[in-house]
Amino acid sequence: MPATYQVINPATESTVERVNLADLAATDAVIEKAYKTFESWKKVTPGDRAKLLRAFAQIVFEHREELAKLEVENSGHTIGNALWEADNVANVLNYYSASPERLFGRQIPVPNGIDITFKEPLGVVGIIVPWNFPMPIASWGFAPALAAGNTVVLKPAEYTPLTAVRLAQLALKAGLPEGVFNVIVGKGSVVGNRFVTHPKVRKVVFTGSTEVGKQIMAGCADQVKRVTLELGGKSANIIFADSDIEKAAAAAPGAVFDNAGQDCCARSRLLVERSVFDKFMSAFEKAVKNFKVADPSLANTDMGPLISKKQLDSVQSYLTETVAFTGSAPSGAGFWMAPTVLLPKDTKSKSWNEEIFGPVVSVLPFDDEADAIKKANDTEFGLSGSIWTNNSSKAIRVARAVESGNLSVNSNSSVRYWTPFGGYKQSGLGRELGPDALDSFTEVKNVFIATDN
Ligand code: NAD
């Protein structure tokens, strides 16, 4: 009997489905299949590979509502977010479908011959996905990997396997050959770890906690295996006195409570210039009280439940600091929590330093530009962040000074599939999305051809 896992709807605590968890032998078999298929997939002409990826994108678009509904049930995401997520998968596939024919090498001038470079696929790419954004994060790995001519084995998180399994079925329906895009459901310690140790997996793309990311990086070192890491975050939302305070305050709940704060880009440190602290906080309180926490399947819901009881307990353990105010949340079944605003004592406080990964934000004042930069950078993480000011010179200065991979000015949006995404410091290694992501799924091969014989 294979081990199984009961998938729970976090809004109701009812069982959605029971899935089988793969063991080591099943993992090895899938890796072997992907390895064999690589031989034929890498030979598919660039134009045909592009066509297949476009067909995959189209079929995802056609199933966006079904995929979104599945994500609402499995992950408690709001329907608005889940539709965006399904569309994001299709958009990422479409974006990288334009790359097989554009995977250019170079011709480099050399004496006595011609020198050319090729971007060759790596082979089997193992992708390990967390539970917070199951669909988009999977596609940020598999779309460029497939476009570059690699085959993929993908492991969704234990809590949230359903959309990944469906995407694999849709890939086959779109015409991708069997064995090119493989989804295997199982534990991180079994399936995920096998991606690290199996010599036929040439690269691991890991998104998840910094703790596990470090283990993956250390494990991959053993085979000098390529690795991309997208890890934790503790990003700042910096509000300067010269910004549009009403606008910044109205947008601040979404910047941290979206997806119930289970977002690596969550702006969970709110830094407010001292001279406008009270003004900002009173507008922010109104916005938090209006942030609607409710049944995620309703179109006007802003925030759903947390993913699990375990996550809820972990987040609530941070509520030992002074609470400024909270929003509201449903009671009864489901892993619900009200958005909560904390006033930590100082920058040493636990909530100010640790990635809480829930609907909790800590607020501190700052004195001037230098103090804001110092406080924002006082963390081992560096993934995201926002800067609110109407002074464009200051915006550029601060954006250049904050040690983070993705910053927004007068906005809290972090992700566009056509711009690079990734972290400084312990938030990760490498970049996903955007024009350069293909490079991390290829090896550069240099070939010299003598012409003097
Ligand atoms: P996690 O590290 O517990 O698990 C992530 C994935 O790794 C899961 O699929 C899990 O099964 C697998 N895994 C666990 N142990 C493993 C092991 N020893 N070997 C191989 N695989 C293993 O993280 P999580 O709780 O699922 O996700 C939350 C974390 O992800 C947060 O820290 C968050 O910041 C981070 N995250 C980062 C980004 C980013 O882009 N930087 C995006 C989303 C989430």
PDB file of C-alpha atoms in Angstrom, residues 279-412:
ATOM      1  CA  LYS A 279      -1.454  60.234  10.177  1.00  0.00           C
ATOM      2  CA  PHE A 280      -0.391  57.069   8.334  1.00  0.00           C
ATOM      3  CA  MET A 281      -1.501  54.729  11.119  1.00  0.00           C
ATOM      4  CA  SER A 282      -4.971  56.174  11.289  1.00  0.00           C
ATOM      5  CA  ALA A 283      -5.474  55.781   7.506  1.00  0.00           C
ATOM      6  CA  PHE A 284      -3.878  52.313   7.664  1.00  0.00           C
ATOM      7  CA  GLU A 285      -6.253  51.242  10.451  1.00  0.00           C
ATOM      8  CA  LYS A 286      -9.256  52.115   8.289  1.00  0.00           C
ATOM      9  CA  ALA A 287      -7.795  50.147   5.387  1.00  0.00           C
ATOM     10  CA  VAL A 288      -7.059  47.082   7.552  1.00  0.00           C
ATOM     11  CA  LYS A 289     -10.581  47.101   9.000  1.00  0.00           C
ATOM     12  CA  ASN A 290     -11.946  47.182   5.435  1.00  0.00           C
ATOM     13  CA  PHE A 291      -9.737  44.300   4.263  1.00  0.00           C
ATOM     14  CA  LYS A 292     -12.316  41.579   3.766  1.00  0.00           C
ATOM     15  CA  VAL A 293     -11.388  38.183   5.177  1.00  0.00           C
ATOM     16  CA  ALA A 294     -14.057  35.719   4.061  1.00  0.00           C
ATOM     17  CA  ASP A 295     -14.956  32.673   1.980  1.00  0.00           C
ATOM     18  CA  PRO A 296     -12.221  32.682  -0.697  1.00  0.00           C
ATOM     19  CA  SER A 297     -14.626  31.606  -3.438  1.00  0.00           C
ATOM     20  CA  LEU A 298     -16.476  34.960  -3.233  1.00  0.00           C
ATOM     21  CA  ALA A 299     -15.370  37.532  -5.809  1.00  0.00           C
ATOM     22  CA  ASN A 300     -15.039  40.424  -3.333  1.00  0.00           C
ATOM     23  CA  THR A 301     -12.941  38.579  -0.724  1.00  0.00           C
ATOM     24  CA  ASP A 302      -9.505  40.087  -0.094  1.00  0.00           C
ATOM     25  CA  MET A 303      -8.047  37.311   2.036  1.00  0.00           C
ATOM     26  CA  GLY A 304      -8.825  33.657   2.719  1.00  0.00           C
ATOM     27  CA  PRO A 305      -7.636  31.264   5.442  1.00  0.00           C
ATOM     28  CA  LEU A 306      -4.090  30.144   6.190  1.00  0.00           C
ATOM     29  CA  ILE A 307      -2.965  26.887   4.642  1.00  0.00           C
ATOM     30  CA  SER A 308      -3.018  24.690   7.767  1.00  0.00           C
ATOM     31  CA  LYS A 309      -3.513  24.490  11.513  1.00  0.00           C
ATOM     32  CA  LYS A 310       0.257  24.150  11.858  1.00  0.00           C
ATOM     33  CA  GLN A 311       0.832  27.411   9.973  1.00  0.00           C
ATOM     34  CA  LEU A 312      -1.895  29.163  11.966  1.00  0.00           C
ATOM     35  CA  ASP A 313      -0.297  28.084  15.254  1.00  0.00           C
ATOM     36  CA  SER A 314       3.126  29.169  14.061  1.00  0.00           C
ATOM     37  CA  VAL A 315       1.866  32.625  13.016  1.00  0.00           C
ATOM     38  CA  GLN A 316      -0.088  33.129  16.229  1.00  0.00           C
ATOM     39  CA  SER A 317       3.021  32.461  18.285  1.00  0.00           C
ATOM     40  CA  TYR A 318       4.216  35.933  17.171  1.00  0.00           C
ATOM     41  CA  LEU A 319       1.322  37.727  18.831  1.00  0.00           C
ATOM     42  CA  THR A 320       3.247  38.382  22.033  1.00  0.00           C
ATOM     43  CA  GLU A 321       4.141  41.955  21.044  1.00  0.00           C
ATOM     44  CA  THR A 322       1.900  45.023  21.377  1.00  0.00           C
ATOM     45  CA  VAL A 323      -1.039  44.847  18.973  1.00  0.00           C
ATOM     46  CA  ALA A 324      -1.884  48.223  17.403  1.00  0.00           C
ATOM     47  CA  PHE A 325      -5.113  46.993  15.797  1.00  0.00           C
ATOM     48  CA  THR A 326      -6.504  44.055  13.856  1.00  0.00           C
ATOM     49  CA  GLY A 327      -9.004  43.431  11.105  1.00  0.00           C
ATOM     50  CA  SER A 328     -11.586  40.675  11.404  1.00  0.00           C
ATOM     51  CA  ALA A 329     -11.911  37.070  10.311  1.00  0.00           C
ATOM     52  CA  PRO A 330     -14.626  34.399  10.232  1.00  0.00           C
ATOM     53  CA  SER A 331     -14.874  31.989  13.163  1.00  0.00           C
ATOM     54  CA  GLY A 332     -15.700  28.285  13.070  1.00  0.00           C
ATOM     55  CA  ALA A 333     -14.132  25.686  10.811  1.00  0.00           C
ATOM     56  CA  GLY A 334     -11.114  26.718   8.762  1.00  0.00           C
ATOM     57  CA  PHE A 335      -7.694  28.148   9.561  1.00  0.00           C
ATOM     58  CA  TRP A 336      -8.753  31.776   9.901  1.00  0.00           C
ATOM     59  CA  MET A 337      -6.865  34.670  11.329  1.00  0.00           C
ATOM     60  CA  ALA A 338      -7.555  38.402  11.396  1.00  0.00           C
ATOM     61  CA  PRO A 339      -4.943  40.672   9.778  1.00  0.00           C
ATOM     62  CA  THR A 340      -2.842  41.939  12.664  1.00  0.00           C
ATOM     63  CA  VAL A 341      -0.677  45.042  13.075  1.00  0.00           C
ATOM     64  CA  LEU A 342       2.103  44.861  15.686  1.00  0.00           C
ATOM     65  CA  LEU A 343       4.146  47.608  17.298  1.00  0.00           C
ATOM     66  CA  PRO A 344       7.464  45.932  18.121  1.00  0.00           C
ATOM     67  CA  LYS A 345       9.587  47.502  20.860  1.00  0.00           C
ATOM     68  CA  ASP A 346      12.587  47.979  18.589  1.00  0.00           C
ATOM     69  CA  THR A 347      14.551  46.407  15.742  1.00  0.00           C
ATOM     70  CA  LYS A 348      15.612  43.512  18.014  1.00  0.00           C
ATOM     71  CA  SER A 349      12.019  42.292  18.361  1.00  0.00           C
ATOM     72  CA  LYS A 350      11.215  38.825  17.051  1.00  0.00           C
ATOM     73  CA  SER A 351       8.380  39.937  14.762  1.00  0.00           C
ATOM     74  CA  TRP A 352      10.674  42.517  13.162  1.00  0.00           C
ATOM     75  CA  ASN A 353      13.306  39.933  12.234  1.00  0.00           C
ATOM     76  CA  GLU A 354      11.679  36.610  11.438  1.00  0.00           C
ATOM     77  CA  GLU A 355       9.683  35.653   8.375  1.00  0.00           C
ATOM     78  CA  ILE A 356       6.258  35.079   9.939  1.00  0.00           C
ATOM     79  CA  PHE A 357       4.534  33.957   6.711  1.00  0.00           C
ATOM     80  CA  GLY A 358       1.076  34.981   7.866  1.00  0.00           C
ATOM     81  CA  PRO A 359      -1.160  38.074   8.116  1.00  0.00           C
ATOM     82  CA  VAL A 360       1.029  39.988  10.559  1.00  0.00           C
ATOM     83  CA  VAL A 361       2.865  43.250   9.948  1.00  0.00           C
ATOM     84  CA  SER A 362       5.251  45.060  12.301  1.00  0.00           C
ATOM     85  CA  VAL A 363       5.471  48.843  12.194  1.00  0.00           C
ATOM     86  CA  LEU A 364       8.365  51.052  13.273  1.00  0.00           C
ATOM     87  CA  PRO A 365       9.058  54.749  12.707  1.00  0.00           C
ATOM     88  CA  PHE A 366      12.257  56.070  11.068  1.00  0.00           C
ATOM     89  CA  ASP A 367      13.941  59.472  11.314  1.00  0.00           C
ATOM     90  CA  ASP A 368      15.382  60.172   7.872  1.00  0.00           C
ATOM     91  CA  GLU A 369      16.464  58.567   4.589  1.00  0.00           C
ATOM     92  CA  ALA A 370      19.649  57.065   6.021  1.00  0.00           C
ATOM     93  CA  ASP A 371      17.766  55.581   8.982  1.00  0.00           C
ATOM     94  CA  ALA A 372      15.129  54.073   6.650  1.00  0.00           C
ATOM     95  CA  ILE A 373      17.813  52.422   4.492  1.00  0.00           C
ATOM     96  CA  LYS A 374      19.693  51.130   7.527  1.00  0.00           C
ATOM     97  CA  LYS A 375      16.554  49.616   9.054  1.00  0.00           C
ATOM     98  CA  ALA A 376      15.393  48.119   5.746  1.00  0.00           C
ATOM     99  CA  ASN A 377      18.784  46.463   5.187  1.00  0.00           C
ATOM    100  CA  ASP A 378      19.141  45.136   8.706  1.00  0.00           C
ATOM    101  CA  THR A 379      18.109  41.585   7.746  1.00  0.00           C
ATOM    102  CA  GLU A 380      19.636  38.481   6.208  1.00  0.00           C
ATOM    103  CA  PHE A 381      16.882  38.540   3.578  1.00  0.00           C
ATOM    104  CA  GLY A 382      16.613  40.717   0.464  1.00  0.00           C
ATOM    105  CA  LEU A 383      13.752  39.721  -1.778  1.00  0.00           C
ATOM    106  CA  SER A 384      11.352  42.565  -2.247  1.00  0.00           C
ATOM    107  CA  GLY A 385      10.151  45.928  -0.923  1.00  0.00           C
ATOM    108  CA  SER A 386       8.356  49.193  -1.624  1.00  0.00           C
ATOM    109  CA  ILE A 387       9.301  52.850  -1.434  1.00  0.00           C
ATOM    110  CA  TRP A 388       6.597  55.509  -1.229  1.00  0.00           C
ATOM    111  CA  THR A 389       7.734  59.077  -2.006  1.00  0.00           C
ATOM    112  CA  ASN A 390       6.891  61.832  -4.466  1.00  0.00           C
ATOM    113  CA  ASN A 391      10.548  62.828  -4.752  1.00  0.00           C
ATOM    114  CA  SER A 392      11.904  60.914  -7.742  1.00  0.00           C
ATOM    115  CA  SER A 393      15.564  61.503  -6.896  1.00  0.00           C
ATOM    116  CA  LYS A 394      14.996  60.104  -3.431  1.00  0.00           C
ATOM    117  CA  ALA A 395      13.085  57.162  -4.930  1.00  0.00           C
ATOM    118  CA  ILE A 396      16.055  56.250  -7.122  1.00  0.00           C
ATOM    119  CA  ARG A 397      18.602  56.783  -4.326  1.00  0.00           C
ATOM    120  CA  VAL A 398      16.694  54.567  -1.908  1.00  0.00           C
ATOM    121  CA  ALA A 399      15.915  51.928  -4.538  1.00  0.00           C
ATOM    122  CA  ARG A 400      19.625  51.682  -5.311  1.00  0.00           C
ATOM    123  CA  ALA A 401      20.540  51.488  -1.617  1.00  0.00           C
ATOM    124  CA  VAL A 402      18.080  48.851  -0.432  1.00  0.00           C
ATOM    125  CA  GLU A 403      19.668  45.393  -0.779  1.00  0.00           C
ATOM    126  CA  SER A 404      16.823  43.572  -2.450  1.00  0.00           C
ATOM    127  CA  GLY A 405      16.113  41.880  -5.778  1.00  0.00           C
ATOM    128  CA  ASN A 406      12.707  43.458  -6.501  1.00  0.00           C
ATOM    129  CA  LEU A 407      11.676  46.940  -5.497  1.00  0.00           C
ATOM    130  CA  SER A 408       8.627  49.003  -6.371  1.00  0.00           C
ATOM    131  CA  VAL A 409       8.209  52.769  -6.098  1.00  0.00           C
ATOM    132  CA  ASN A 410       4.707  54.019  -5.247  1.00  0.00           C
ATOM    133  CA  SER A 411       3.466  50.487  -5.875  1.00  0.00           C
ATOM    134  CA  ASN A 412       3.588  47.126  -4.127  1.00  0.00           C
TER     135      ASN A 412
END
